[in-house]
mmCIF file of C-alpha atoms in Angstrom:
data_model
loop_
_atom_site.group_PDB
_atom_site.id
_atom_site.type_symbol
_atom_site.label_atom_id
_atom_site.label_comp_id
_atom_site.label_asym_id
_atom_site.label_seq_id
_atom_site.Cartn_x
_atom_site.Cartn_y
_atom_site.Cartn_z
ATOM 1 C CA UNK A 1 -40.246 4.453 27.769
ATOM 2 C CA UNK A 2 -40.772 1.043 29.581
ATOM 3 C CA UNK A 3 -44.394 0.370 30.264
ATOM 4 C CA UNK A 4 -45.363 -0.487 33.551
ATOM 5 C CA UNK A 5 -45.456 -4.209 32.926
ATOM 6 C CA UNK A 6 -41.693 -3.803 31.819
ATOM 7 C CA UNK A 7 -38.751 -4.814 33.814
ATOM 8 C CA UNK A 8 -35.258 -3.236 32.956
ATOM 9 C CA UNK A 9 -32.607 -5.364 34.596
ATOM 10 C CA UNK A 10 -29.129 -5.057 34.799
ATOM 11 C CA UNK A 11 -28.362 -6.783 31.126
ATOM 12 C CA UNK A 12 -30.779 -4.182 29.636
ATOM 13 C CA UNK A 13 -28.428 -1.667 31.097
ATOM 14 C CA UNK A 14 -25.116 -3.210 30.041
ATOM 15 C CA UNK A 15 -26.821 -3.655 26.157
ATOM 16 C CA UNK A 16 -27.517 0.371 26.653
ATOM 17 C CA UNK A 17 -23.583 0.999 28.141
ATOM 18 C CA UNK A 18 -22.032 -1.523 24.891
ATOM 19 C CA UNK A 19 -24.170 0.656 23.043
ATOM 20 C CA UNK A 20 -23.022 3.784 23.910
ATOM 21 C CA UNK A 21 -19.581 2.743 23.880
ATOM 22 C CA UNK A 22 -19.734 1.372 19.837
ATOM 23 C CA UNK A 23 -21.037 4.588 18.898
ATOM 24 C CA UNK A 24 -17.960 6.111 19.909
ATOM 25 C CA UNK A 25 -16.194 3.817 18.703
ATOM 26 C CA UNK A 26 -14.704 2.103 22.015
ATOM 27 C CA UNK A 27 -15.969 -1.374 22.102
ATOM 28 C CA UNK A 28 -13.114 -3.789 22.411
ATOM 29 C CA UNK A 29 -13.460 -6.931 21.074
ATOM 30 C CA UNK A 30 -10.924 -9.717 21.190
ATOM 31 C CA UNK A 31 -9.734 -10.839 17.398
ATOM 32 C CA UNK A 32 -9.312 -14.409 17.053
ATOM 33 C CA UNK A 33 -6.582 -15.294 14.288
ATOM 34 C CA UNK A 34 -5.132 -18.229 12.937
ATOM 35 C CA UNK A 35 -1.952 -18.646 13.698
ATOM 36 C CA UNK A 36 -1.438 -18.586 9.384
ATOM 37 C CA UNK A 37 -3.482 -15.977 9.212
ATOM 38 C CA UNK A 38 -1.333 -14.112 12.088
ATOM 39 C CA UNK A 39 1.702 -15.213 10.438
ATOM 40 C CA UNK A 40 1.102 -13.603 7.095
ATOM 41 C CA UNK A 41 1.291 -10.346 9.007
ATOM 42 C CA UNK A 42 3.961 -8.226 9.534
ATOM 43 C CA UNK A 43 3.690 -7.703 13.304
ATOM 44 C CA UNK A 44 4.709 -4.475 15.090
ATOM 45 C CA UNK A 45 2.112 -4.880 17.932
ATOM 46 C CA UNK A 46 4.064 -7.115 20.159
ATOM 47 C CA UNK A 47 5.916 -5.799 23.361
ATOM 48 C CA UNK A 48 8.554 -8.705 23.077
ATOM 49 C CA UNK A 49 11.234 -6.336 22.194
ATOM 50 C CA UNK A 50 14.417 -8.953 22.080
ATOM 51 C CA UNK A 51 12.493 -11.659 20.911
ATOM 52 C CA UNK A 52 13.484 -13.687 23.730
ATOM 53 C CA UNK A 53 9.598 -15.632 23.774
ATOM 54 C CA UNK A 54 11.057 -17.859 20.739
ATOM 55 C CA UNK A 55 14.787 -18.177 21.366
ATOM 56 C CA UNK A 56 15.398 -21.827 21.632
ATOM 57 C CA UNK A 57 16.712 -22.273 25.185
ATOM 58 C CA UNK A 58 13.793 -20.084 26.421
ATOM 59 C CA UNK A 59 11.523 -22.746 25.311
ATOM 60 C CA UNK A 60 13.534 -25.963 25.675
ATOM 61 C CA UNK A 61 12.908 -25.114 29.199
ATOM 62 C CA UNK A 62 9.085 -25.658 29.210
ATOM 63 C CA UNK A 63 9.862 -29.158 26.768
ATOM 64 C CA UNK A 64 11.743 -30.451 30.196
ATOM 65 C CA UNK A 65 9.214 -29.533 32.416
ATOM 66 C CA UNK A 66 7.721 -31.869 35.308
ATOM 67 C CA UNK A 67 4.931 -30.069 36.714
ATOM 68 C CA UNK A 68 3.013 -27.141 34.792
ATOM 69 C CA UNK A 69 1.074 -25.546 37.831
ATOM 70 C CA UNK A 70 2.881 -24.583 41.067
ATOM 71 C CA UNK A 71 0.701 -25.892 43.790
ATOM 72 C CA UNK A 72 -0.507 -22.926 45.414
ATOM 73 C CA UNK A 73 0.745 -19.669 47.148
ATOM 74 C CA UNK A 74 4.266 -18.966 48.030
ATOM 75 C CA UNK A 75 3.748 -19.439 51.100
ATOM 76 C CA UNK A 76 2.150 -22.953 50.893
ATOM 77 C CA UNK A 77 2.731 -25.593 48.622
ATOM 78 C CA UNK A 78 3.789 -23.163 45.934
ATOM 79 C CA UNK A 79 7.426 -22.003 46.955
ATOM 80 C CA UNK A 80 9.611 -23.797 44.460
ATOM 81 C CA UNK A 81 13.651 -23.416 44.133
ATOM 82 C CA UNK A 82 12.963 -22.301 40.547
ATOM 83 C CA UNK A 83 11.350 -18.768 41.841
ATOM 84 C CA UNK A 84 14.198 -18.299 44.663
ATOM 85 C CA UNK A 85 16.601 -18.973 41.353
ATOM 86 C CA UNK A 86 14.776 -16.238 39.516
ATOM 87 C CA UNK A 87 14.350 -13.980 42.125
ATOM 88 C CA UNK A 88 18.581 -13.818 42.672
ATOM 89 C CA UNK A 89 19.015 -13.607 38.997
ATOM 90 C CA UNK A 90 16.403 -10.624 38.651
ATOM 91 C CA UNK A 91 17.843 -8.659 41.742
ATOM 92 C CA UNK A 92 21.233 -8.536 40.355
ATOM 93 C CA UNK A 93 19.736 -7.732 36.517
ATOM 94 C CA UNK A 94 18.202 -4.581 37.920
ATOM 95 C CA UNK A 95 20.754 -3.965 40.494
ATOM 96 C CA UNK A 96 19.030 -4.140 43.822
ATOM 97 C CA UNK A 97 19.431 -5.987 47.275
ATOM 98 C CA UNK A 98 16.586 -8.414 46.675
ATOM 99 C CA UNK A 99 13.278 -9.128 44.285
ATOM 100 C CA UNK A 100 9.969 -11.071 44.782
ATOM 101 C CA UNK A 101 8.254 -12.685 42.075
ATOM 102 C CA UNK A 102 4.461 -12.331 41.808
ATOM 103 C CA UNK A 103 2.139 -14.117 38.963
ATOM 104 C CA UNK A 104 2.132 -10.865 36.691
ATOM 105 C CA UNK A 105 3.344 -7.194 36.386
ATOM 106 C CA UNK A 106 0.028 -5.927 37.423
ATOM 107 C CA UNK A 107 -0.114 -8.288 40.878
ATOM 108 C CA UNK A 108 3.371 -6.611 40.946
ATOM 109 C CA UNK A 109 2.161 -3.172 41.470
ATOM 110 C CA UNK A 110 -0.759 -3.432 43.241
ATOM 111 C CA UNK A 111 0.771 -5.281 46.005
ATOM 112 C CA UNK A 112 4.088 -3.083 46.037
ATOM 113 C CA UNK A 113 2.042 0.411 46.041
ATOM 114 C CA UNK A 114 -0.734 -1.519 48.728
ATOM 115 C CA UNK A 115 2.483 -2.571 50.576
ATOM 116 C CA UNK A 116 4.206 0.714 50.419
ATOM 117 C CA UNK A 117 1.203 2.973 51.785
ATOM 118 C CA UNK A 118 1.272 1.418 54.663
ATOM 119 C CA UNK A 119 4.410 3.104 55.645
ATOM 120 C CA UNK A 120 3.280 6.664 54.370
ATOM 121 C CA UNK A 121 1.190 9.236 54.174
ATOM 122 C CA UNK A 122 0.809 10.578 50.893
ATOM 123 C CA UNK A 123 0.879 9.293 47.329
ATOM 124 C CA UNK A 124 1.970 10.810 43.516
ATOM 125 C CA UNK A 125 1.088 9.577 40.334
ATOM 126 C CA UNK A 126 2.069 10.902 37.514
ATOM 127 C CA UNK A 127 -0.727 11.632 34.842
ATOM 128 C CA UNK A 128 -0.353 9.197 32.452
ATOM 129 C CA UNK A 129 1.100 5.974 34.363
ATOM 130 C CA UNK A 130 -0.478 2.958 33.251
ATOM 131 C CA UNK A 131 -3.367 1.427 34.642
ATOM 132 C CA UNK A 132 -2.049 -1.306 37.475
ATOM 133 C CA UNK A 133 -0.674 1.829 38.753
ATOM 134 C CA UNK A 134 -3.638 4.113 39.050
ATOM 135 C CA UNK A 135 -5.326 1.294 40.793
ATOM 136 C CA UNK A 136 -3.040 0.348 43.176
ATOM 137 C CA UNK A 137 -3.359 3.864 44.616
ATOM 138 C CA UNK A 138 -6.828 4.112 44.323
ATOM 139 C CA UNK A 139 -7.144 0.787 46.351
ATOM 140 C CA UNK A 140 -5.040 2.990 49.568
ATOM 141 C CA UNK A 141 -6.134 5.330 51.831
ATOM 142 C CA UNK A 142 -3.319 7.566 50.695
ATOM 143 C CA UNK A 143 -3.763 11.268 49.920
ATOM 144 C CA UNK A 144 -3.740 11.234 46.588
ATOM 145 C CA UNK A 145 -1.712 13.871 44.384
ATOM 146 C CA UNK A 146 -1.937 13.339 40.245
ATOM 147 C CA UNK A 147 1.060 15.803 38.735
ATOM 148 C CA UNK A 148 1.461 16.529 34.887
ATOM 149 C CA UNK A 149 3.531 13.860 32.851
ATOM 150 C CA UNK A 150 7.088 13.646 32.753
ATOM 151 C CA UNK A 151 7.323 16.412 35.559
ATOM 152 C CA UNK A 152 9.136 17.242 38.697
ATOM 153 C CA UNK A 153 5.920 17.023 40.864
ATOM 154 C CA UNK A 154 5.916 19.777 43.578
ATOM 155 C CA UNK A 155 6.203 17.452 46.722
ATOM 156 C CA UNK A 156 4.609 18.226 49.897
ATOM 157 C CA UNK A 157 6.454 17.347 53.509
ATOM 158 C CA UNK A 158 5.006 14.563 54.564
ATOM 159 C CA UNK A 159 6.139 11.347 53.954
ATOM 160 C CA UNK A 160 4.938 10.091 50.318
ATOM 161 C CA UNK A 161 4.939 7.384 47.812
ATOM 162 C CA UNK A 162 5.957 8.726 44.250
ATOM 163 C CA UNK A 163 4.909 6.435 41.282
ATOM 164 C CA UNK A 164 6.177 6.499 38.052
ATOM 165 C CA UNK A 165 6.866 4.785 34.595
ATOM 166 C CA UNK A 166 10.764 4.931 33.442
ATOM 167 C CA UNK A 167 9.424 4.438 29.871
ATOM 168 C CA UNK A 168 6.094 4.980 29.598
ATOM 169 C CA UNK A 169 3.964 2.306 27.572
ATOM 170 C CA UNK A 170 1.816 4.280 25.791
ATOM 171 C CA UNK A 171 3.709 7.442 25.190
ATOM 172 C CA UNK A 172 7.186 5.687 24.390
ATOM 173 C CA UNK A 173 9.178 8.652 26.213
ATOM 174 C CA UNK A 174 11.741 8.161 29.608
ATOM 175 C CA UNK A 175 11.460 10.202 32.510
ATOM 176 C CA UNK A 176 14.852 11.450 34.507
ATOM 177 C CA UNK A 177 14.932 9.308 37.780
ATOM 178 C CA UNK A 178 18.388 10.897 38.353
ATOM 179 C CA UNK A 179 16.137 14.393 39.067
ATOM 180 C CA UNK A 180 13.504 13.024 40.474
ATOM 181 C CA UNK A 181 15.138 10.872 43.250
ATOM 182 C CA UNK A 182 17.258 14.321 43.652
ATOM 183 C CA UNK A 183 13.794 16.051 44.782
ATOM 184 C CA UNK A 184 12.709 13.305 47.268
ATOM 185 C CA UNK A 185 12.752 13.922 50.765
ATOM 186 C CA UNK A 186 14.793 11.392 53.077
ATOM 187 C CA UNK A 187 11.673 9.867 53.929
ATOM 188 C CA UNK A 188 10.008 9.669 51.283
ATOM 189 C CA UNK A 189 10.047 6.127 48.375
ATOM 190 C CA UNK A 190 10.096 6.245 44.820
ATOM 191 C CA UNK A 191 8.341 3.028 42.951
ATOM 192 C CA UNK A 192 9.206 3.311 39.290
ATOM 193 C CA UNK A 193 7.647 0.518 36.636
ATOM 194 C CA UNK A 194 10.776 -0.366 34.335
ATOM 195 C CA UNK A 195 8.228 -2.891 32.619
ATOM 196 C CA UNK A 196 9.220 -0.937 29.222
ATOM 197 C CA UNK A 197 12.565 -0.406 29.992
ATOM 198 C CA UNK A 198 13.953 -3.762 30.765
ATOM 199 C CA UNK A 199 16.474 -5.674 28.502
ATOM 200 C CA UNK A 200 16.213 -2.811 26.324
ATOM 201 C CA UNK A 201 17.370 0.439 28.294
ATOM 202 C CA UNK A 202 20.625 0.878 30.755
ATOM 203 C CA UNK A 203 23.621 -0.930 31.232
ATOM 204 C CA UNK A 204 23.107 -4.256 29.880
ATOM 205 C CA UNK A 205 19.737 -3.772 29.727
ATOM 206 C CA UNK A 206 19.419 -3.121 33.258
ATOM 207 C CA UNK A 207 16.640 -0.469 33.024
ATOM 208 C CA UNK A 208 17.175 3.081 34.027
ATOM 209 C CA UNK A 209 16.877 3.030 37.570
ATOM 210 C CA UNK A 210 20.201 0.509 37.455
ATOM 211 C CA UNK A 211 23.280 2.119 38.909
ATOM 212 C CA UNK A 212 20.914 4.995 41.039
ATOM 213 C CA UNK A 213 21.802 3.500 44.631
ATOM 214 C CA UNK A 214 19.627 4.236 46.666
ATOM 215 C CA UNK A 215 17.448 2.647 49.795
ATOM 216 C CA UNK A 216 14.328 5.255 48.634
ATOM 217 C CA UNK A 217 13.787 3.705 45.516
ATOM 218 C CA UNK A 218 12.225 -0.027 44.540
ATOM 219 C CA UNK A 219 11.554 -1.018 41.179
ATOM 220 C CA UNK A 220 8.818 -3.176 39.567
ATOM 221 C CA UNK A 221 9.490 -5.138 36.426
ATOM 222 C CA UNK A 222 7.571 -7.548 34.024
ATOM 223 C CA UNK A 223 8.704 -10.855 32.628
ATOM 224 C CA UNK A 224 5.929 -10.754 30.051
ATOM 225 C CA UNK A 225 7.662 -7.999 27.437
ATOM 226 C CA UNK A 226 11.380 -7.966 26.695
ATOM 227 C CA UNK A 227 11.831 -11.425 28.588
ATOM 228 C CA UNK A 228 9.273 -12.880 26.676
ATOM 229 C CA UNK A 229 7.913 -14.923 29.768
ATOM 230 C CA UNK A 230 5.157 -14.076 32.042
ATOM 231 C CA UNK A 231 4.993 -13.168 35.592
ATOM 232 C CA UNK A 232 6.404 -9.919 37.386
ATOM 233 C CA UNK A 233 8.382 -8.738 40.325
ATOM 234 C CA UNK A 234 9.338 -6.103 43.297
ATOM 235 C CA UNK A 235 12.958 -5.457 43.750
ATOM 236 C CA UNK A 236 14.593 -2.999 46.557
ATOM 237 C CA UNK A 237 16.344 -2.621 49.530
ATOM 238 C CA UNK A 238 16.027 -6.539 51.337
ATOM 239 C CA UNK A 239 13.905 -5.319 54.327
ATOM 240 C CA UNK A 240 11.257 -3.557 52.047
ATOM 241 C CA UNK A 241 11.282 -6.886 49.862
ATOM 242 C CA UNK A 242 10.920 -8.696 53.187
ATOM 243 C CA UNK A 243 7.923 -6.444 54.503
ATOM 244 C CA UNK A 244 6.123 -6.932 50.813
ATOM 245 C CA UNK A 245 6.655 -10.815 51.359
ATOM 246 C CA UNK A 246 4.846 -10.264 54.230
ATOM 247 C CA UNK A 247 1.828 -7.823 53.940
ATOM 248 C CA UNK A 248 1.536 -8.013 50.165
ATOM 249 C CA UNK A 249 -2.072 -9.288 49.431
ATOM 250 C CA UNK A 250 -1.405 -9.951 45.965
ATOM 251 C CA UNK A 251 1.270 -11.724 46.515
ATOM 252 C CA UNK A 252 0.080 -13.582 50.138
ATOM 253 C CA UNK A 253 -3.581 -14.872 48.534
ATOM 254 C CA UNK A 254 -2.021 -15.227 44.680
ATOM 255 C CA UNK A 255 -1.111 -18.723 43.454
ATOM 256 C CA UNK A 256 2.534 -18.941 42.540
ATOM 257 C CA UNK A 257 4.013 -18.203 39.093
ATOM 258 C CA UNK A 258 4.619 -22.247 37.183
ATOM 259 C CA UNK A 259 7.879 -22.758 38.004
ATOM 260 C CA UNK A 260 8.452 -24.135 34.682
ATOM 261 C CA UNK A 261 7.975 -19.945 33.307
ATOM 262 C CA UNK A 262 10.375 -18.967 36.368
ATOM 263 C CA UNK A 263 13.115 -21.160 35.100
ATOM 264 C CA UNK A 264 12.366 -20.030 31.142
ATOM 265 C CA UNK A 265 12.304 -16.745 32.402
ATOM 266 C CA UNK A 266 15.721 -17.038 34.285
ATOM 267 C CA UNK A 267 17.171 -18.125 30.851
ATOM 268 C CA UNK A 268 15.559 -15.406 29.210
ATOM 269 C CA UNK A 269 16.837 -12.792 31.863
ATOM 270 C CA UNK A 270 20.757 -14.031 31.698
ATOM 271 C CA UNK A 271 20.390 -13.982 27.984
ATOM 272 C CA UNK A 272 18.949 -10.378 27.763
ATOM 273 C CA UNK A 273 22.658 -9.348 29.692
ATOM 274 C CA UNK A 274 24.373 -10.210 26.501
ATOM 275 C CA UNK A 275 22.119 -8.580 24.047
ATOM 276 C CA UNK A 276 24.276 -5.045 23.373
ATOM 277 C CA UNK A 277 24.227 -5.734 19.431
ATOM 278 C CA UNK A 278 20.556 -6.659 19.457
ATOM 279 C CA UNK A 279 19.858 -3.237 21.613
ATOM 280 C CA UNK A 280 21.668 -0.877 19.370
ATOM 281 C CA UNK A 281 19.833 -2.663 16.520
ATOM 282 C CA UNK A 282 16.809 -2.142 18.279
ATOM 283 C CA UNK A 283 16.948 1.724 19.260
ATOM 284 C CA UNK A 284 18.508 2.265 16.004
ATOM 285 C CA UNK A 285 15.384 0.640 13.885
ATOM 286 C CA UNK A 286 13.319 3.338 15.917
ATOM 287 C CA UNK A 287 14.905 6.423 15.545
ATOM 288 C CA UNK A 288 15.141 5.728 11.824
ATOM 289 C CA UNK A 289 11.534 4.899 11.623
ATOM 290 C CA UNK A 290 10.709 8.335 13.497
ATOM 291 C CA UNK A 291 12.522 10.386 11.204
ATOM 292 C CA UNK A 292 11.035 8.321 8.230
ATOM 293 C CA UNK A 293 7.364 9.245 9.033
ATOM 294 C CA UNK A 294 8.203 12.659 10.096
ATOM 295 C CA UNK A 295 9.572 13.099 6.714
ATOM 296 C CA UNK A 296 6.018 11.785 5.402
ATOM 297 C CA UNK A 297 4.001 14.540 7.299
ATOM 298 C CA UNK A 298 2.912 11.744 10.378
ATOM 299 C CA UNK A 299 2.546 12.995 13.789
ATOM 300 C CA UNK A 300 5.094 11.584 15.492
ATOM 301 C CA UNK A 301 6.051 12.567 18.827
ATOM 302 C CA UNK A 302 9.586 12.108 20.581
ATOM 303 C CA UNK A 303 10.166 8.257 22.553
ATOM 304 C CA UNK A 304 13.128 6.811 23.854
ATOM 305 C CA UNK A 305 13.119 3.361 23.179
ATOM 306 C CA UNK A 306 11.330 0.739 20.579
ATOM 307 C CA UNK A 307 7.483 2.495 21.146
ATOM 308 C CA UNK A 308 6.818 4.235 18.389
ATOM 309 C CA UNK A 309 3.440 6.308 17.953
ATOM 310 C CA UNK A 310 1.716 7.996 15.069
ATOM 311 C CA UNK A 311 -0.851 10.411 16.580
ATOM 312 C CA UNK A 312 -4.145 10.459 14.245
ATOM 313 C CA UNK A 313 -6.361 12.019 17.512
ATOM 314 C CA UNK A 314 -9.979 10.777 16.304
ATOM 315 C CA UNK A 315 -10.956 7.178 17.458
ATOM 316 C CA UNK A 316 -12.982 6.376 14.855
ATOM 317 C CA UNK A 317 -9.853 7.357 11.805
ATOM 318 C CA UNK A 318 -7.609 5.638 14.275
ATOM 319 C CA UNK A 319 -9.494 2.098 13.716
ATOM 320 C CA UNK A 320 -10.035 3.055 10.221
ATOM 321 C CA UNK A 321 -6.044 3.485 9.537
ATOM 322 C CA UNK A 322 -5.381 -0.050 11.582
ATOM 323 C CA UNK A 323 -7.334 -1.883 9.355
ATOM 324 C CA UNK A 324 -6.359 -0.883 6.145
ATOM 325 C CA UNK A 325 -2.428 -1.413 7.892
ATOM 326 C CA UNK A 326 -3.555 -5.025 8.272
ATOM 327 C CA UNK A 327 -5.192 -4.992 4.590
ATOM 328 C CA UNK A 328 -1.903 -4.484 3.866
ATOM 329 C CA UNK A 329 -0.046 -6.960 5.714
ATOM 330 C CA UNK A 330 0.712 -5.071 8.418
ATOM 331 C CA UNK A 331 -0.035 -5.596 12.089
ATOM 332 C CA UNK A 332 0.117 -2.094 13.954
ATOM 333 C CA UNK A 333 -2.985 -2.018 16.831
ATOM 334 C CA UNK A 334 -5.404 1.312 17.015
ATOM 335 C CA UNK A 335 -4.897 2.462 20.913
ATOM 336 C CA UNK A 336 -7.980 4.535 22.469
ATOM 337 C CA UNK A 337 -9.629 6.128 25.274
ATOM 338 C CA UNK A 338 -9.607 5.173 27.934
ATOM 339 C CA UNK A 339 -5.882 3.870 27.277
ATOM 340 C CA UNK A 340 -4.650 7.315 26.506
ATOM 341 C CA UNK A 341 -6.180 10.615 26.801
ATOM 342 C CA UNK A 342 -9.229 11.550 24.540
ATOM 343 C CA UNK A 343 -8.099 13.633 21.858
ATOM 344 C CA UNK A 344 -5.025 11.181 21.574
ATOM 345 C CA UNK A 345 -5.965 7.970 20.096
ATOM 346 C CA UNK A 346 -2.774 6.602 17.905
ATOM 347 C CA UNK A 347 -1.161 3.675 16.090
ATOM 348 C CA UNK A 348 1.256 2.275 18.255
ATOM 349 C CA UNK A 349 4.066 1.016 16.455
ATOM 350 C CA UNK A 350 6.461 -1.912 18.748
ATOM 351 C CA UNK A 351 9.703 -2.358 17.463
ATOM 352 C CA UNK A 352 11.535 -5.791 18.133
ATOM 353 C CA UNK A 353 14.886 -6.555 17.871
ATOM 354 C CA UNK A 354 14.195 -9.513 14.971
ATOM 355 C CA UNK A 355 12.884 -6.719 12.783
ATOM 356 C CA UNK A 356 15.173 -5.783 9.880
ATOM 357 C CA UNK A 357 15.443 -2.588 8.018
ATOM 358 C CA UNK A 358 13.383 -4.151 4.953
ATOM 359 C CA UNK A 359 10.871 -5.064 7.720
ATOM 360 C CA UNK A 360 10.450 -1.318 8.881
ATOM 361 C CA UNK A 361 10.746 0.336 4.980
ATOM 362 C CA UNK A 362 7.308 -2.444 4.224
ATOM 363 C CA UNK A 363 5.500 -0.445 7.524
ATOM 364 C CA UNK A 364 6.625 2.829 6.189
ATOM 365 C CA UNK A 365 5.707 1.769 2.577
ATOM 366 C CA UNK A 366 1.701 0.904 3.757
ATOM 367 C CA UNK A 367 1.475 4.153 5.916
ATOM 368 C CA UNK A 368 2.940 6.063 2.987
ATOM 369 C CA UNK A 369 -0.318 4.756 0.609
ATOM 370 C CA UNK A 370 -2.523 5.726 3.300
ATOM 371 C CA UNK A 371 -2.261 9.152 3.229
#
């Protein structure tokens, strides 16, 4: 106990919380590598799932840059014709009347969902949507309704915002828009995050919301995982893109996205349309790789796209089973509480379209010799 000469201040009681938080083994810390030391690892920790960050024309377009920073906001000295480009090119990738460009995924959602519940009266989440959702909603004044994963939530009749991953991040397994858009009311909107479903899912890599037409439903994507760029965007009917451009705070008081990553983006997003082969590839590598570890006694539950998780359940074995992965040349990041439910932690396995077969057999070959 602190005599009464002591004074505890605020850094005594973060030293206590980091404290706490090693002991059960949740401390992040940030890993600086090399980048030798990162490239004598086989990597299956990246989300860039076409490989699009390194093709070439993706990054000839920052060599012919002319400015690096935009300026400001959009709606200052920031509005460039290199976002307008971008924002046409994305609206027709996902198949929607218009899209607005904000600095990242996460600016994405919490101005869309802040937008949104303005307009309504209730909002669902489902359980296990990632975090930039969860906080947009807590950030409204929304009543707030959390339903179990992957689940027809049981909607009341007031108007109401439904959120939802198409592929979740973490879990690796789609969700049927077709049913749930069936059990909205006419007044009701449906956001979905397709951040893990772009350029991999739906026709041409249009996500799974592409070809559901309808005014109740707006879409938020990422330029930071399949595109291999950065920034993210709001796509929908044009007067809801219109309002957003309007009343979106994260999008009013943000400084623009570089318009030298809108127009490598834009490349990266007209490339993506012609990717079939590398696709098929791509979902093929993972459905061989679940069956593999199955085989082997893993954990592994069902996914729908290039996530692929091996459920270990105890934080502390989770860590334990990265790092002798990455003794063994192998990249494959321990994921933990908070990120997904206690009880749950896992290695999650990315898949990329420039792995090979050989590539997935040397992953399956160092979890084989840890068990």
């Amino acid at each position: 106990m602190p005599t009464k000469t002591e004074t505890i201040t605020y850094l005594d009681r973060i030293a206590g919380e980091l404290r706490d938080l090693e002991r059960q083994e949740l401390r992040r810390v940030v890993l600086a590598q090399s980048a030798s030391a990162e490239g004598s690892l086989l990597d299956f920790s990246s989300n860039d799932y076409l490989g699009l960050s390194q093709h070439p024309d993706v990054v000839s377009a920052l060599h012919t840059a002319t400015q690096v920073g935009s300026g400001g906001s959009r709606l200052l000295a920031g509005a460039h014709t290199a976002h307008q480009l971008l924002e046409e090119e994305l609206a027709s990738f996902v198949g929607r009347e218009k899209a607005l460009l904000f600095s990242s995924g996460y600016h994405a959602a919490l101005g869309a969902i802040g937008g949104l519940a303005r307009v309504v009266h209730a909002g669902y989440s489902d359980q296990l949507n990632h975090a930039c959702l969860i906080d947009g909603l807590r950030l409204t004044k929304l009543t707030k309704t959390i339903y179990p994963h992957a689940t027809l939530p049981a909607l009341g009749d007031e108007s109401k915002l439904v959120i939802t991953e198409s592929v979740f991040g973490m879990e690796g397994d789609a969700i049927d828009i077709a049913a749930l858009v069936r059990s909205l009311g006419s007044d009701d909107v449906l956001l979905i995050d397709e951040a893990h479903a772009l350029g991999v899912l739906g026709e041409h890599g249009g996500g799974l919301a592409y070809g559901i037409d309808d005014p109740r439903v707006v879409v938020i994507g990422t330029l930071s995982k399949a595109f291999g760029a950065h920034g993210g965007f709001v796509a929908g009917p044009a007067p809801v893109i219109d309002f957003l451009q309007t009343v979106a705070r994260t999008f009013i008081f943000d400084t623009a996205l570089p318009p030298v990553l809108a127009d490598a983006a834009r490349i990266a997003v007209r490339l993506a349309r012609t990717y079939d082969a590398q696709r098929a590839h791509l979902l093929r590598l993972a459905l061989d790789l679940r069956r593999q570890l199955r085989t082997l006694g893993f954990r592994v539950p069902d996914g729908d796209g290039p996530i692929v998780n091996v459920i270990v359940g105890d934080a502390r074995a989770t860590l334990d089973l990265s790092r002798r992965l990455r003794e063994a040349g192998v990249n494959a990041p321990a994921i933990r509480p908070p990120t997904v439910p206690n009880g749950t932690s896992r290695i999650r396995i990315t898949l990329r379209a420039t792995h090979s077969e050989p590539d997935v057999d040397r992953l399956v070959a160092a979890l084989s010799r840890t068990l």
